[in-house]
Coordinates of C-alpha atoms in Angstrom, one line a residue:
X1 CA 0.3 -0.2 0.2
X2 CA 0.7 3.5 -1.2
X3 CA 0.2 6.8 0.2
X4 CA -1.7 6.7 -3.2
X5 CA -4.5 4.3 -0.8
X6 CA -3.7 7.3 2.0
X7 CA -4.6 10.3 -0.2
X8 CA -7.7 8.6 -1.7
X9 CA -9.3 7.4 1.9
X10 CA -9.5 11.2 2.8
X11 CA -10.7 12.4 -0.8
X12 CA -14.1 9.3 -0.7
X13 CA -14.7 10.1 3.5
X14 CA -16.8 13.8 4.5
X15 CA -16.2 13.3 7.7
X16 CA -13.0 11.3 10.0
X17 CA -13.2 8.4 11.0
X18 CA -13.3 7.3 14.3
X19 CA -13.3 4.3 16.5
X20 CA -16.4 2.5 16.3
X21 CA -18.8 3.2 19.7
X22 CA -19.2 0.3 21.0
X23 CA -23.5 1.3 22.4
X24 CA -24.5 3.0 19.2
X25 CA -24.7 1.3 15.8
X26 CA -22.4 1.0 13.2
X27 CA -23.8 3.5 10.7
X28 CA -21.2 4.9 7.4
X29 CA -20.8 5.2 4.0
X30 CA -20.0 1.9 2.7
X31 CA -23.1 0.4 4.2
X32 CA -24.9 1.6 0.7
X33 CA -21.3 1.0 -1.7
X34 CA -22.6 -1.0 -3.6
X35 CA -20.6 -4.3 -5.6
X36 CA -18.7 -1.7 -8.4
X37 CA -17.6 0.8 -5.9
X38 CA -16.8 -1.8 -3.8
X39 CA -14.4 -3.4 -6.8
X40 CA -12.7 -0.3 -7.3
X41 CA -11.8 0.3 -3.7
X42 CA -8.2 0.7 -2.6
X43 CA -6.8 -3.0 -0.2
X44 CA -7.5 -0.4 2.8
X45 CA -11.2 0.2 2.4
X46 CA -11.6 -3.0 1.2
X47 CA -10.1 -3.1 5.2
X48 CA -12.0 -1.4 6.1
X49 CA -15.7 -1.7 4.1
X50 CA -15.0 -5.9 5.4
X51 CA -14.9 -5.0 9.1
X52 CA -17.4 -1.6 9.7
X53 CA -20.2 -5.2 7.2
X54 CA -19.1 -7.9 9.7
X55 CA -20.7 -5.4 12.5
X56 CA -24.0 -3.9 10.9
X57 CA -25.1 -8.2 10.0
X58 CA -24.2 -9.1 13.7
X59 CA -26.5 -5.9 13.8
X60 CA -29.0 -6.6 11.6
X61 CA -28.9 -10.5 11.0
X62 CA -27.0 -12.4 12.8
X63 CA -27.5 -15.7 11.4
X64 CA -26.5 -14.4 7.2
X65 CA -22.4 -15.2 9.2
X66 CA -22.9 -18.9 8.8
X67 CA -24.7 -17.9 5.6
X68 CA -21.0 -16.5 4.6
X69 CA -19.1 -19.8 5.2
X70 CA -21.8 -22.4 3.8
X71 CA -22.1 -20.1 0.1
X72 CA -18.1 -19.6 0.4
X73 CA -17.3 -15.4 0.6
X74 CA -15.5 -16.4 3.4
X75 CA -12.0 -17.4 0.7
X76 CA -10.6 -13.7 1.1
X77 CA -11.6 -12.4 4.4
X78 CA -9.3 -10.8 6.3
X79 CA -11.3 -11.7 9.3
X80 CA -11.9 -15.8 8.9
X81 CA -10.6 -16.1 12.2
X82 CA -13.5 -14.1 13.8
X83 CA -15.8 -15.2 12.2
X84 CA -14.8 -18.9 12.6
X85 CA -14.7 -17.7 16.1
X86 CA -18.5 -16.1 16.3
X87 CA -19.6 -19.5 13.7
X88 CA -17.5 -22.5 16.8
X89 CA -19.7 -19.5 19.3
X90 CA -15.8 -18.6 21.0
X91 CA -16.8 -15.5 20.7
X92 CA -20.8 -14.3 20.8
X93 CA -22.9 -12.7 18.8
X94 CA -22.9 -9.0 19.8
X95 CA -19.6 -7.3 19.4
X96 CA -19.7 -5.4 21.8
X97 CA -18.6 -8.1 24.8
X98 CA -15.7 -9.6 22.5
X99 CA -13.0 -7.4 24.7
X100 CA -14.3 -9.1 28.0
X101 CA -14.9 -12.1 26.3
X102 CA -10.9 -12.1 25.1
X103 CA -9.9 -10.8 28.0
X104 CA -11.3 -13.3 30.2
X105 CA -10.0 -16.1 27.3
X106 CA -6.2 -14.8 27.8
X107 CA -6.3 -14.7 31.6
X108 CA -7.6 -18.3 31.2
X109 CA -5.3 -19.1 29.2
X110 CA -2.3 -17.8 31.9
X111 CA -3.7 -20.0 34.7
X112 CA -3.4 -22.9 32.2
X113 CA 0.2 -22.2 31.9
X114 CA 0.7 -21.7 35.7
X115 CA -0.6 -24.7 36.6
X116 CA 0.2 -27.2 34.9
X117 CA 4.0 -25.5 34.0
X118 CA 6.4 -26.4 37.1
X119 CA 9.7 -27.0 37.0
X120 CA 10.9 -28.5 40.3
X121 CA 14.7 -27.4 39.8
X122 CA 12.9 -23.9 39.5
X123 CA 10.7 -24.3 43.4
X124 CA 13.0 -24.3 46.6
X125 CA 9.9 -25.8 49.3
X126 CA 9.4 -29.6 47.2
X127 CA 8.1 -31.5 50.4
X128 CA 11.1 -33.5 51.5
X129 CA 9.1 -37.0 50.5
X130 CA 9.7 -35.8 47.4
X131 CA 12.2 -36.9 44.7
X132 CA 13.1 -37.5 40.8
X133 CA 12.5 -41.4 41.5
X134 CA 8.7 -40.4 42.7
X135 CA 6.1 -42.8 41.0
X136 CA 3.0 -41.0 42.4
X137 CA 0.8 -39.2 40.5
X138 CA 1.0 -36.2 43.4
X139 CA 4.6 -36.0 42.2
X140 CA 6.3 -32.8 40.8
X141 CA 9.6 -34.4 39.7
X142 CA 7.2 -37.4 38.3
X143 CA 4.4 -34.8 36.9
X144 CA 7.2 -33.3 35.4
X145 CA 9.2 -35.9 34.2
X146 CA 5.8 -36.8 32.1
X147 CA 5.2 -33.1 30.7
X148 CA 8.7 -33.4 28.8
X149 CA 7.9 -36.9 26.7
X150 CA 4.5 -35.8 26.4
X151 CA 5.8 -32.4 25.1
X152 CA 9.2 -34.6 22.9
X153 CA 5.5 -36.8 21.8
X154 CA 4.1 -33.7 20.1
X155 CA 7.1 -31.9 19.0
X156 CA 7.6 -34.8 17.0
X157 CA 4.1 -34.9 15.0
X158 CA 4.6 -30.9 14.5
X159 CA 7.4 -30.7 12.5
X160 CA 6.4 -32.7 9.9
X161 CA 2.9 -30.5 9.7
X162 CA 1.7 -29.8 6.4
X163 CA 5.8 -30.3 4.6
X164 CA 4.7 -28.8 1.6
X165 CA 4.2 -24.9 3.7
X166 CA 7.0 -22.7 4.9
X167 CA 5.4 -21.8 8.0
X168 CA 4.8 -24.4 9.2
X169 CA 9.1 -24.9 9.2
X170 CA 9.1 -21.2 11.0
X171 CA 10.4 -21.6 15.1
X172 CA 8.3 -19.8 16.7
X173 CA 4.6 -20.7 15.2
X174 CA 6.5 -24.4 16.0
X175 CA 6.9 -23.8 19.9
X176 CA 3.5 -22.1 20.0
X177 CA 1.2 -25.0 18.4
X178 CA 3.3 -28.0 21.1
X179 CA 2.2 -25.0 23.8
X180 CA -1.8 -25.3 22.8
X181 CA -1.3 -29.0 22.4
X182 CA -0.2 -29.1 25.8
X183 CA -1.9 -27.7 27.4
X184 CA -4.9 -28.5 25.7
X185 CA -3.4 -32.0 26.5
X186 CA -3.4 -31.6 30.6
X187 CA -6.4 -29.4 30.2
X188 CA -8.5 -32.3 29.4
X189 CA -6.5 -35.8 30.5
X190 CA -9.3 -37.6 28.6
X191 CA -8.2 -36.7 26.0
X192 CA -4.4 -36.3 26.2
X193 CA -2.6 -36.1 22.5
X194 CA -3.7 -38.2 20.2
X195 CA -1.9 -38.0 17.5
X196 CA -3.8 -36.4 14.7
X197 CA -4.8 -33.3 16.8
X198 CA -1.3 -31.6 15.6
X199 CA -2.7 -31.3 11.6
X200 CA -6.8 -29.8 13.4
X201 CA -4.4 -27.0 15.3
X202 CA -2.3 -26.0 11.9
X203 CA -5.3 -24.3 9.6
X204 CA -6.3 -22.6 12.6
X205 CA -3.4 -21.2 13.6
X206 CA -2.4 -20.4 9.9
X207 CA -6.0 -18.4 9.6
X208 CA -4.9 -16.7 12.2
X209 CA -1.6 -15.2 12.8
X210 CA -2.8 -14.3 8.8
X211 CA -5.2 -12.0 10.5
X212 CA -3.1 -10.2 12.3
X213 CA -0.8 -9.9 9.6
X214 CA -3.2 -8.9 8.1
X215 CA -4.3 -5.8 10.9
X216 CA -0.1 -5.0 11.2
X217 CA -0.2 -4.2 7.6
X218 CA -3.6 -1.5 7.9
X219 CA -1.8 -0.3 11.7
X220 CA 1.2 0.7 9.1
X221 CA -0.6 1.8 7.0
X222 CA -3.1 3.9 7.8
X223 CA -3.7 6.2 11.4
X224 CA -4.2 4.8 15.1
X225 CA -7.5 6.9 15.5
X226 CA -8.7 5.1 12.3
X227 CA -8.1 1.2 14.2
X228 CA -11.8 0.7 15.6
X229 CA -10.7 -1.2 18.9
X230 CA -12.3 -4.3 19.3
X231 CA -11.3 -4.8 16.2
X232 CA -7.1 -4.3 17.3
X233 CA -8.5 -6.2 21.3
X234 CA -9.4 -9.3 19.3
X235 CA -6.4 -9.4 17.0
X236 CA -4.0 -8.5 19.2
X237 CA -0.7 -11.0 18.0
X238 CA 0.7 -10.9 21.2
X239 CA -1.9 -13.6 22.5
X240 CA -2.1 -15.5 18.6
X241 CA -1.3 -18.8 21.7
X242 CA -4.8 -17.3 23.4
X243 CA -6.9 -16.9 21.1
X244 CA -6.0 -19.9 18.4
X245 CA -5.8 -22.0 21.9
X246 CA -9.3 -21.8 22.7
X247 CA -11.2 -21.9 19.1
X248 CA -8.8 -25.2 19.1
X249 CA -10.8 -26.2 22.0
X250 CA -14.3 -26.3 20.9
X251 CA -13.6 -28.0 17.5
X252 CA -12.0 -30.9 19.4
X253 CA -14.9 -30.3 21.8
X254 CA -17.2 -31.5 18.5
X255 CA -14.9 -34.2 16.5
X256 CA -13.8 -35.7 20.3
X257 CA -15.8 -38.3 19.6
X258 CA -13.8 -39.6 16.9
X259 CA -10.6 -39.5 19.4
X260 CA -12.3 -40.3 22.2
X261 CA -11.5 -43.9 24.3
X262 CA -14.9 -45.8 24.7
X263 CA -16.2 -46.8 28.2
X264 CA -12.4 -47.1 29.5
X265 CA -12.6 -45.0 32.8
X266 CA -8.4 -44.5 32.4
X267 CA -7.0 -42.5 30.3
X268 CA -3.8 -43.1 28.2
X269 CA -2.5 -39.6 29.9
X270 CA -3.8 -41.5 33.4
X271 CA -2.2 -44.4 32.5
X272 CA 0.9 -43.1 32.5
X273 CA 0.4 -40.5 34.7
X274 CA 0.4 -43.9 37.2
X275 CA 3.1 -46.5 35.6
X276 CA 0.7 -48.7 34.8
X277 CA 1.0 -48.3 31.4
X278 CA 1.3 -51.2 29.3
X279 CA 0.4 -52.7 25.8
X280 CA -1.5 -54.4 26.4
X281 CA -3.6 -51.3 28.3
X282 CA -1.7 -49.8 25.1
X283 CA -4.0 -52.1 22.8
X284 CA -7.1 -52.1 24.3
X285 CA -7.0 -48.2 24.5
X286 CA -6.1 -47.9 21.2
X287 CA -9.5 -50.6 19.5
X288 CA -12.1 -49.0 21.6
X289 CA -11.1 -45.4 20.6
X290 CA -11.7 -46.6 17.3
X291 CA -15.3 -48.3 18.2
X292 CA -16.8 -45.9 17.9
X293 CA -16.2 -43.5 15.2
X294 CA -16.2 -47.4 13.5
X295 CA -19.4 -47.7 14.4
X296 CA -20.2 -43.9 13.6
X297 CA -19.0 -44.9 9.7
X298 CA -21.1 -47.6 8.7
X299 CA -23.9 -45.1 10.0
X300 CA -22.8 -43.4 7.3
X301 CA -22.8 -45.6 5.0
X302 CA -25.5 -47.3 5.8
X303 CA -27.9 -44.0 6.0
X304 CA -27.1 -41.4 3.9
X305 CA -24.3 -43.9 1.1
X306 CA -27.2 -46.2 0.5
X307 CA -29.5 -43.1 0.1
X308 CA -27.6 -40.8 -1.7
X309 CA -25.9 -43.9 -4.3
X310 CA -27.1 -47.6 -3.4
X311 CA -25.0 -48.6 -6.6
X312 CA -21.7 -47.1 -4.8
X313 CA -22.5 -48.8 -1.7
X314 CA -23.2 -52.7 -3.2
X315 CA -20.0 -52.7 -4.9
X316 CA -18.3 -50.9 -1.8
X317 CA -20.1 -54.1 0.5
X318 CA -19.2 -56.6 -2.8
X319 CA -15.9 -56.1 -2.0
X320 CA -15.6 -56.3 0.9
X321 CA -13.8 -52.4 1.6
X322 CA -15.3 -51.5 5.2
X323 CA -15.2 -47.0 5.6
X324 CA -13.6 -47.2 8.7
X325 CA -9.9 -48.0 6.7
X326 CA -10.0 -44.5 4.9
X327 CA -13.1 -42.6 6.8
X328 CA -11.1 -43.1 10.4
X329 CA -8.0 -39.6 9.0
X330 CA -10.7 -38.6 7.1
X331 CA -12.9 -37.3 10.3
X332 CA -10.2 -37.4 12.6
X333 CA -8.5 -34.8 10.1
X334 CA -11.4 -33.4 8.9
X335 CA -10.1 -33.8 5.3
X336 CA -6.6 -32.0 6.0
X337 CA -5.2 -34.8 3.9
X338 CA -7.3 -34.5 0.8
X339 CA -7.0 -31.4 -0.1
X340 CA -4.8 -28.6 -0.6
X341 CA -4.9 -25.6 2.5
X342 CA -6.2 -23.7 0.6
X343 CA -9.1 -25.5 -0.2
X344 CA -9.5 -27.6 3.0
X345 CA -9.9 -23.6 5.2
X346 CA -13.9 -22.9 2.5
X347 CA -14.1 -26.5 3.5
X348 CA -13.6 -25.7 7.4
X349 CA -15.9 -22.5 7.1
X350 CA -18.6 -24.3 5.7
X351 CA -18.4 -27.3 8.5
X352 CA -18.0 -24.7 10.9
X353 CA -20.8 -22.6 9.8
X354 CA -22.3 -25.6 11.2
X355 CA -20.6 -26.2 14.0
X356 CA -25.0 -26.6 16.3
X357 CA -25.1 -29.8 14.5
X358 CA -21.6 -30.8 13.7
X359 CA -23.9 -33.3 10.7
X360 CA -22.1 -31.9 7.0
X361 CA -18.4 -34.2 8.0
X362 CA -20.9 -36.9 7.3
X363 CA -22.1 -36.0 4.3
X364 CA -19.0 -34.7 2.8
X365 CA -17.7 -38.5 3.4
X366 CA -19.8 -39.2 1.2
X367 CA -20.3 -37.0 -1.3
X368 CA -16.0 -37.4 -1.4
X369 CA -17.4 -41.2 -2.6
X370 CA -19.5 -40.2 -5.2
X371 CA -17.5 -37.8 -7.0
X372 CA -14.3 -40.5 -7.7
X373 CA -18.2 -43.7 -8.3
X374 CA -16.5 -43.3 -11.6
X375 CA -13.6 -44.9 -10.2
X376 CA -14.5 -47.1 -7.9
X377 CA -17.3 -48.9 -10.3
X378 CA -14.3 -49.3 -12.7
X379 CA -11.9 -50.8 -9.8
X380 CA -11.4 -54.3 -7.9
X381 CA -9.7 -53.8 -4.5
X382 CA -6.7 -52.6 -4.9
X383 CA -7.5 -49.8 -7.3
X384 CA -10.3 -48.8 -4.9
X385 CA -8.0 -48.8 -1.9
X386 CA -5.6 -46.7 -3.8
X387 CA -7.7 -44.0 -4.7
X388 CA -9.7 -43.8 -1.6
X389 CA -5.8 -43.6 0.3
X390 CA -4.8 -41.6 -2.1
X391 CA -7.7 -38.9 -3.0
X392 CA -7.3 -37.3 -6.8
X393 CA -6.3 -34.4 -6.1
X394 CA -8.3 -32.9 -9.2
X395 CA -11.6 -33.5 -7.4
X396 CA -13.6 -29.5 -7.5
X397 CA -13.9 -29.5 -3.3
X398 CA -16.8 -26.7 -4.7
X399 CA -18.7 -29.5 -5.9
X400 CA -18.4 -31.7 -3.8
X401 CA -19.4 -29.1 -0.5
X402 CA -22.7 -28.7 -2.6
X403 CA -23.3 -31.9 -3.1
X404 CA -22.7 -32.1 0.6
X405 CA -24.7 -29.3 2.0
X406 CA -27.7 -30.3 -0.5
X407 CA -28.2 -34.8 0.8
X408 CA -28.3 -32.6 4.8
X409 CA -30.3 -29.6 3.3
X410 CA -32.4 -31.0 0.3
X411 CA -35.2 -28.3 1.2
X412 CA -32.3 -25.5 1.2
X413 CA -29.9 -27.0 -1.4
X414 CA -30.7 -27.6 -4.8
X415 CA -28.3 -30.5 -6.3
X416 CA -25.7 -29.9 -8.4
X417 CA -25.8 -30.9 -11.8
X418 CA -23.1 -33.0 -12.5
X419 CA -22.5 -34.5 -8.4
X420 CA -22.8 -37.8 -10.7
X421 CA -20.6 -39.8 -12.9
X422 CA -23.1 -42.1 -15.0
X423 CA -21.4 -44.3 -17.2
X424 CA -21.4 -47.9 -18.4
X425 CA -20.2 -51.6 -18.5
X426 CA -18.3 -53.3 -21.4
X427 CA -21.5 -54.8 -22.4
X428 CA -22.1 -57.7 -25.8
X429 CA -25.8 -54.8 -26.1
X430 CA -26.4 -52.5 -28.4
X431 CA -27.6 -48.9 -27.7
X432 CA -26.3 -48.9 -24.3
X433 CA -25.5 -45.2 -23.7
X434 CA -22.6 -43.3 -20.9
X435 CA -22.1 -39.5 -20.7
X436 CA -19.1 -40.4 -19.3
X437 CA -18.3 -42.2 -23.4
X438 CA -19.6 -39.5 -25.0
X439 CA -16.8 -36.9 -23.0
X440 CA -14.0 -39.8 -24.1
X441 CA -15.1 -40.9 -27.3
X442 CA -15.6 -36.8 -29.1
X443 CA -17.5 -35.8 -32.0
X444 CA -15.1 -37.1 -34.1
X445 CA -15.7 -40.1 -34.7
X446 CA -17.8 -41.1 -37.6
X447 CA -17.6 -38.3 -40.3
X448 CA -17.4 -40.9 -42.6
X449 CA -20.4 -43.0 -41.9
X450 CA -22.5 -40.0 -41.5
X451 CA -22.4 -39.5 -45.0
X452 CA -24.7 -42.1 -45.5
X453 CA -26.5 -42.5 -43.1
X454 CA -30.0 -40.9 -43.9
X455 CA -29.8 -43.2 -47.3
X456 CA -29.5 -46.6 -44.7
X457 CA -31.3 -45.4 -42.3
X458 CA -33.6 -48.7 -42.3
X459 CA -31.0 -51.2 -42.2
X460 CA -29.2 -49.5 -38.8
X461 CA -29.7 -46.9 -36.7
X462 CA -27.3 -44.6 -35.7
X463 CA -27.2 -44.2 -32.5
X464 CA -25.7 -48.2 -32.5
X465 CA -23.0 -47.5 -34.4
X466 CA -22.9 -44.3 -32.3
X467 CA -22.7 -46.8 -29.1
X468 CA -19.4 -49.3 -30.1
X469 CA -17.9 -46.9 -31.7
X470 CA -18.2 -45.2 -27.8
X471 CA -17.7 -47.9 -26.3
X472 CA -14.6 -49.4 -28.4
X473 CA -13.5 -45.7 -27.4
X474 CA -13.6 -45.6 -23.8
X475 CA -12.2 -49.9 -23.6
X476 CA -9.4 -48.6 -26.0
X477 CA -9.0 -45.8 -23.3
X478 CA -8.7 -48.3 -20.1
X479 CA -6.8 -50.4 -21.7
X480 CA -4.4 -47.9 -22.6
X481 CA -4.4 -47.0 -18.8
X482 CA -4.0 -51.4 -18.2
X483 CA -1.1 -51.3 -20.6
X484 CA 1.4 -48.8 -18.5
X485 CA 0.6 -50.3 -15.7
X486 CA 1.7 -53.9 -16.3
X487 CA 4.6 -51.5 -18.8
X488 CA 5.8 -50.3 -15.4
X489 CA 5.2 -53.6 -13.5
X490 CA 7.0 -56.2 -16.0
X491 CA 10.8 -56.7 -14.9
X492 CA 13.0 -55.6 -17.3
X493 CA 14.6 -58.5 -19.4
X494 CA 18.4 -58.6 -17.7
X495 CA 16.9 -58.0 -14.6
X496 CA 17.4 -61.0 -12.7
X497 CA 15.4 -59.6 -9.2
X498 CA 12.4 -60.9 -8.5
X499 CA 11.0 -58.3 -6.6
X500 CA 9.6 -55.2 -9.7
X501 CA 8.8 -52.2 -9.3
X502 CA 5.4 -51.2 -6.7
X503 CA 6.2 -55.0 -4.6
X504 CA 4.5 -57.3 -7.0
X505 CA 7.2 -60.5 -7.7
X506 CA 7.4 -62.5 -11.2
X507 CA 4.2 -64.9 -12.0
X508 CA 2.2 -62.8 -8.8
X509 CA -1.0 -64.1 -8.6
X510 CA -2.3 -59.2 -8.7
X511 CA 0.3 -58.7 -11.8
X512 CA -1.3 -62.3 -12.9
X513 CA -4.4 -60.7 -13.1
X514 CA -3.4 -57.9 -14.4
X515 CA -2.7 -59.7 -17.6
X516 CA -6.1 -61.2 -17.5
X517 CA -7.7 -58.1 -17.3
X518 CA -5.9 -56.9 -20.1
X519 CA -6.3 -59.3 -22.1
X520 CA -9.9 -59.7 -21.4
X521 CA -10.4 -56.2 -22.6
X522 CA -7.9 -56.2 -25.8
X523 CA -10.9 -59.2 -26.7
X524 CA -13.4 -57.3 -25.8
X525 CA -12.7 -54.3 -28.5
X526 CA -11.8 -55.7 -30.7
X527 CA -15.4 -58.6 -30.3
X528 CA -16.7 -54.4 -31.2
X529 CA -15.0 -53.7 -33.6
X530 CA -16.1 -56.3 -35.7
X531 CA -19.0 -56.0 -34.3
X532 CA -18.7 -51.9 -36.0
X533 CA -17.3 -53.5 -39.5
X534 CA -20.9 -55.6 -39.8
X535 CA -22.6 -52.4 -40.0
X536 CA -20.2 -50.6 -42.2
X537 CA -20.5 -53.7 -44.7
X538 CA -24.8 -55.0 -44.1
X539 CA -25.1 -50.0 -44.4
X540 CA -23.3 -51.1 -48.1
X541 CA -25.2 -54.2 -49.5
X542 CA -28.5 -54.8 -48.8
X543 CA -28.6 -59.1 -49.3
X544 CA -26.3 -60.6 -49.1
X545 CA -25.3 -62.6 -52.2
X546 CA -21.9 -65.4 -51.4
X547 CA -23.1 -67.7 -49.1
X548 CA -19.9 -68.2 -47.8
X549 CA -19.9 -65.2 -46.4
X550 CA -23.3 -65.1 -43.8
X551 CA -23.9 -61.4 -42.7
X552 CA -27.2 -62.6 -41.0
X553 CA -27.5 -65.3 -38.1
X554 CA -29.6 -68.6 -39.2

């Protein structure tokens, strides 16, 4: 931002802008600015306008905050963390109380530091019976060593957070994440820290830090008097940890059933604290942890997927692919590994907008499955698992979200036009139609045959011939893909090792099955090509003149 932006503010503002009064309803000229004028604003003007618009919505129509999340209007927002805080009810809808709420939350976070971080080396009044070898749960030394172990575990995960994003390689960010996760584990001993929680915290601190930087930039290029005191307090960069902690805690409260150890009174943290943690206890804890989320995923499959796409539901059952193989990770990380960070944030906008129920992730799981149904229904067990464990990166997140919203609220949101991908399996029957085949085959397959089509319409229909060609084209594409896989799997001629790429070995049943599938595809292509040639001959020969070449069935 240059001086031009500041001059534009002074020229376009008739009266000097003062800080917003907490007792008076916000009324500014920005409320009447149309969309065309908004697009011509300078960045500093848009920043002020968005803040005042947020407060205006909270005064007049607080419910619109959630609509913004559902409809994807927060992608470029400079106050995304505030929207999240309101939707998750970390902050209430009365912005006049935000300063008091923030002060209480930050004071509470400060107490967590005081209560849970105790270094016995710095305490001079230790009990004489307390010593570094004590195993008592009341021992400060025992608690200190447990804290060090917990910090080390958290740190190992934090350094691996979003390896492709440099933001998470910064030491201050990693230290803040470790602190937040540690205090959460200590404040919630029944949950403690479980792997995956760091990937829930990462987008939260990313968004909060971004909003802080926007405010700091705003302060640098404008007068201090223009900055609203509420805004300056709510987005105070000095309280990054505290403000992120309460958003993270609220998210974890909504998804703790995906992590929680069910029907186990002694959590893993308590067992470790009391020195009773054994391998048997750890295994039983893990089994109990997953029993609840497995039942939840089975409910998603039988109640939502079966209703929306019975064909795909039955096919996954036929292949014996339960949803918990991949679904546990999807839900626990809120799809953090399936999408890029920016797409994930747009997905979380809608998920947090539904925070009171938090049912939208269930429908997102189904929408994700349906979006790749064409790949799943044409694949065997191994290939299906590959798609599900490594979800395709070229899928439209917006389409998935719109489909999920339709399934959850069909009266409010229409079904997307291209939510499903329809196709036809290879078949000997003629006249079968497929939208997927149409996209692959294209319009230029029958230029030569179409010239005489009208003259010979009595012999063969246009649709039948087109369908045959489309089916052949689809099979040829599949055959090329299978051939490419085989080329990678087959060892070189001079290779003596029995081990080849992707874990396949010579005479491996999986490799043989793939080769048979490739051969079957080639045979099917040849058969359909012959049928196409037969129809072409019938078009130009009305009656068979030779008994040696019967063109019709006897």
